[in-house]
Coordinates of C-alpha atoms in Angstrom, one line a residue:
M7 CA -7.0 -40.3 -46.7
E8 CA -10.3 -41.2 -48.3
Q9 CA -11.7 -41.9 -44.8
E10 CA -10.7 -38.4 -43.7
L11 CA -12.5 -36.9 -46.7
D12 CA -15.6 -38.8 -46.0
Y13 CA -15.6 -37.6 -42.3
A14 CA -15.3 -34.0 -43.5
E15 CA -18.3 -34.4 -45.8
M16 CA -20.4 -36.0 -43.1
L17 CA -19.6 -33.0 -40.8
E18 CA -20.5 -30.6 -43.6
I19 CA -17.6 -28.3 -42.8
P20 CA -15.5 -26.5 -45.4
V21 CA -11.8 -27.6 -45.1
N22 CA -8.9 -25.2 -45.3
T23 CA -6.2 -27.4 -44.0
V24 CA -5.3 -31.1 -43.6
N25 CA -2.4 -33.0 -42.4
V26 CA -0.7 -35.2 -45.0
V27 CA 1.4 -38.2 -43.8
K28 CA 3.6 -39.8 -46.4
K29 CA 4.5 -43.3 -45.7
K30 CA 7.7 -44.6 -47.0
G31 CA 7.4 -47.2 -49.6
L32 CA 9.0 -50.5 -49.8
N33 CA 12.5 -50.7 -51.4
L34 CA 11.0 -53.2 -53.8
F35 CA 9.5 -50.3 -55.8
K36 CA 11.5 -47.9 -57.7
R37 CA 11.5 -44.5 -56.0
R38 CA 10.6 -41.4 -58.0
T39 CA 13.0 -38.8 -58.4
E40 CA 12.6 -35.6 -56.4
K41 CA 11.2 -33.8 -59.4
E42 CA 8.5 -36.6 -59.8
Q43 CA 7.5 -36.6 -56.0
P44 CA 4.8 -34.0 -55.4
Q45 CA 5.6 -31.7 -52.5
E46 CA 3.8 -31.9 -49.2
E47 CA 2.3 -28.5 -49.7
E48 CA 0.9 -29.4 -53.1
L49 CA -0.6 -32.5 -51.7
K50 CA -2.4 -30.3 -49.0
D51 CA -3.7 -27.9 -51.6
M52 CA -5.0 -30.7 -53.8
V53 CA -6.9 -32.4 -51.0
V54 CA -8.5 -29.2 -49.7
E55 CA -9.5 -28.2 -53.3
N56 CA -11.0 -31.7 -53.8
V57 CA -13.0 -31.7 -50.5
N58 CA -14.4 -28.2 -51.2
E59 CA -15.4 -29.0 -54.7
R60 CA -17.4 -31.9 -53.3
M61 CA -19.0 -29.7 -50.7
G62 CA -19.9 -27.0 -53.3
A63 CA -19.5 -24.3 -50.7
Y64 CA -17.3 -21.4 -50.1
V65 CA -14.1 -21.9 -48.2
Y66 CA -13.9 -19.9 -45.0
A67 CA -10.7 -19.4 -43.3
E68 CA -10.9 -20.3 -39.6
D69 CA -8.4 -19.1 -36.9
V70 CA -7.7 -22.2 -34.9
S71 CA -5.2 -20.5 -32.6
D72 CA -6.1 -19.9 -29.0
P73 CA -8.3 -16.7 -28.6
P74 CA -6.3 -13.8 -27.2
V75 CA -6.5 -13.2 -23.5
E76 CA -8.3 -10.1 -22.5
E77 CA -5.6 -8.2 -20.6
K78 CA -8.2 -5.7 -19.2
K79 CA -10.0 -8.5 -17.4
K80 CA -6.9 -10.1 -16.0
R81 CA -5.7 -6.7 -14.8
F82 CA -8.9 -6.4 -12.7
D83 CA -9.6 -9.9 -11.8
W84 CA -8.0 -9.5 -8.3
L85 CA -10.7 -7.0 -7.4
N86 CA -13.4 -9.8 -7.3
K87 CA -11.2 -12.1 -5.3
D88 CA -11.1 -10.6 -1.8
K89 CA -13.5 -7.7 -1.3
G90 CA -12.8 -7.7 2.4
T91 CA -9.2 -6.7 1.7
I92 CA -10.4 -4.0 -0.6
V93 CA -12.5 -2.5 2.1
L94 CA -9.8 -2.7 4.7
I95 CA -7.4 -0.9 2.4
S96 CA -10.0 1.8 1.6
E97 CA -10.5 2.4 5.4
L98 CA -6.8 2.6 6.1
A99 CA -6.3 5.1 3.2
A100 CA -9.4 7.2 4.6
A101 CA -7.7 7.1 8.1
C102 CA -4.4 8.2 6.7
A103 CA -5.9 11.1 4.8
L104 CA -7.9 12.2 7.9
A105 CA -4.6 12.1 10.0
V106 CA -2.7 14.1 7.3
A107 CA -5.6 16.6 7.1
I108 CA -5.6 17.1 11.0
F109 CA -1.8 17.5 11.0
L110 CA -1.9 20.1 8.4
T111 CA -4.7 22.1 9.9
N112 CA -3.1 21.8 13.3
L113 CA 0.2 23.1 11.8
F114 CA -1.3 26.0 9.7
M115 CA -4.8 26.6 11.2
P116 CA -4.6 25.8 15.0
S117 CA -7.9 27.4 15.8
S118 CA -9.8 25.7 12.8
L119 CA -13.1 24.0 13.4
I120 CA -11.8 20.6 13.0
N121 CA -9.0 21.1 15.6
T122 CA -11.6 22.4 18.0
F123 CA -13.8 19.4 17.3
V124 CA -11.1 16.9 17.6
G125 CA -9.7 18.6 20.8
A126 CA -13.1 18.4 22.4
L127 CA -13.4 14.7 21.6
G128 CA -9.9 14.1 23.0
S129 CA -10.2 16.0 26.1
G130 CA -13.7 15.3 27.2
A131 CA -15.1 17.1 30.2
P132 CA -12.6 19.0 32.2
A133 CA -11.7 17.5 35.5
A134 CA -13.1 19.4 38.5
E135 CA -10.3 21.0 40.6
P136 CA -10.1 20.0 44.2
A137 CA -11.3 22.4 46.8
Y138 CA -8.7 23.9 49.3
T139 CA -10.1 21.7 52.1
D140 CA -9.1 18.7 50.1
F141 CA -5.4 19.5 50.6
T142 CA -3.6 18.2 53.6
L143 CA -1.6 21.1 55.1
T144 CA 2.0 20.7 56.4
S145 CA 4.3 22.6 58.5
V146 CA 6.1 25.6 57.0
V147 CA 9.3 24.9 59.1
S148 CA 11.4 21.8 59.6
D149 CA 10.4 19.2 62.3
F150 CA 13.9 19.9 63.9
S151 CA 13.3 23.7 64.0
D152 CA 12.8 25.6 67.3
A153 CA 10.7 28.2 65.6
E154 CA 7.5 29.1 67.5
I155 CA 4.6 29.4 65.0
T156 CA 1.5 31.6 65.8
V157 CA -1.7 32.1 63.9
A158 CA -3.6 35.5 64.1
E159 CA -7.3 35.8 63.9
N160 CA -7.3 36.8 60.3
G161 CA -5.4 33.5 59.5
V162 CA -1.9 34.7 59.0
L163 CA 0.8 32.4 60.1
S164 CA 4.0 33.9 61.5
F165 CA 7.5 32.9 63.0
T166 CA 10.8 34.5 63.7
A167 CA 13.7 31.8 63.3
E168 CA 16.6 30.8 61.2
G169 CA 16.0 27.9 59.0
A170 CA 14.4 26.5 55.7
V171 CA 11.0 27.4 54.8
Y172 CA 8.5 24.8 53.3
P173 CA 5.2 25.4 51.3
V174 CA 1.9 24.6 53.1
C175 CA 1.2 22.0 50.4
K176 CA 2.4 21.1 46.9
G177 CA 1.9 23.7 44.0
K178 CA 3.8 25.9 41.5
I179 CA 5.6 29.2 42.2
S180 CA 3.6 32.0 40.4
S181 CA 5.7 35.0 41.4
V182 CA 8.8 36.0 43.1
T183 CA 9.5 39.7 44.2
E184 CA 12.2 41.2 46.2
K185 CA 12.2 44.5 48.3
D186 CA 14.7 45.7 50.7
G187 CA 16.6 42.4 50.6
K188 CA 13.5 40.5 51.6
Y189 CA 11.6 38.2 49.1
T190 CA 7.9 37.6 48.7
V191 CA 6.9 34.3 47.0
Q192 CA 3.3 33.4 45.9
I193 CA 2.5 29.7 45.3
A194 CA -0.5 28.6 43.3
H195 CA -2.0 25.4 44.6
T196 CA -5.1 25.4 42.2
S197 CA -6.5 28.1 40.0
T198 CA -8.1 29.7 43.1
F199 CA -6.2 28.4 46.0
S200 CA -2.9 30.0 46.8
S201 CA -0.5 30.9 49.5
V202 CA 1.8 34.0 50.0
I203 CA 5.0 33.9 52.0
T204 CA 6.9 37.1 52.9
G205 CA 10.1 38.0 54.8
L206 CA 12.4 35.4 53.2
T207 CA 16.2 36.0 53.0
Q208 CA 16.8 33.6 50.0
V209 CA 14.6 31.8 47.6
Y210 CA 15.9 28.5 46.1
S211 CA 13.1 28.0 43.4
A212 CA 12.5 30.2 40.3
N213 CA 9.2 31.5 39.0
G214 CA 7.2 28.6 37.5
T215 CA 8.9 25.8 39.4
E216 CA 6.9 23.0 40.9
V217 CA 7.2 22.7 44.7
A218 CA 6.5 19.8 47.1
A219 CA 5.4 20.0 50.6
N220 CA 8.4 18.1 52.0
L221 CA 11.1 20.2 50.2
P222 CA 12.2 23.8 51.2
F223 CA 11.9 26.5 48.6
G224 CA 13.4 29.4 50.7
Y225 CA 15.4 30.3 53.6
S226 CA 15.3 32.9 56.6
D227 CA 18.3 34.0 58.5
G228 CA 16.0 34.9 61.5
S229 CA 16.6 38.7 61.2
G230 CA 12.9 39.3 60.4
E231 CA 9.5 37.8 60.7
V232 CA 8.3 35.4 58.1
Q233 CA 4.5 35.5 57.4
V234 CA 2.4 32.9 55.6
S235 CA -1.2 33.6 54.2
M236 CA -3.6 31.4 52.4
Y237 CA -6.2 32.6 50.0
D238 CA -9.3 31.4 48.1
G239 CA -9.3 33.7 45.2
E240 CA -9.0 37.1 46.8
T241 CA -10.3 35.9 50.1
L242 CA -7.9 35.5 53.0
L243 CA -8.6 32.1 54.7
N244 CA -8.7 31.8 58.5
C245 CA -10.7 28.5 58.7
Y246 CA -7.8 26.5 60.2
K247 CA -5.9 26.1 63.4
L248 CA -2.5 24.8 64.5
S249 CA -2.0 21.2 65.8
G250 CA 1.5 21.8 67.2
E251 CA 3.2 23.5 64.3
V252 CA 1.1 22.0 61.6
P253 CA -1.9 24.0 60.3
V254 CA -5.3 21.9 60.2
W255 CA -8.5 22.7 58.5
N256 CA -11.4 23.3 60.9
S257 CA -13.8 20.4 60.9

């Protein structure tokens, strides 16, 4: 114990606690009674008081326990570990916010500036429509029909025969009208190129229906003349001729 005291004096550090180890004595000596034996805490106090008296200094209590962990630092330590992940999460959050904003504006404000801008980016430049001469014309009657087709100088095709009637090329039916039991059908092939078929007895397809060149859309019972006219806007086209029963554009 004397060596421990000398070591404390060499360090010139005030002492507030020591460890006291009591060794058991030999059985040869008479043990003291419990009342005569000084308690361990009393020994510690005596040693501390002795050392501090020798130092002639004030005794400062020193907290030798582990310093408290700063919870605030621990909470945000992960922010410094992976900045790339943080940037990625931020970009994902911004993209989600933009998508939600576009959805809400599209739902409640379809004509808003952002919808117009996004629509312009998505659609790009509108595709140019094909000219009417880009379409390959087909026969308006079946290949097995005995109908004799003629073409007038003004470009109107006509025939009188019983059988199915076909469009001159693919398109969409834009109108169907009926008068005195005869039907007139207009087919839009582009926004400007169209055809008009009159004198039909029946029409198989309703207004707004897509039609194909190889599928019939109407029928004639042969009781009247069927006429087919083609237009570019309001202009009646006559720039084609017949090759057998098939109209062909003039080269």
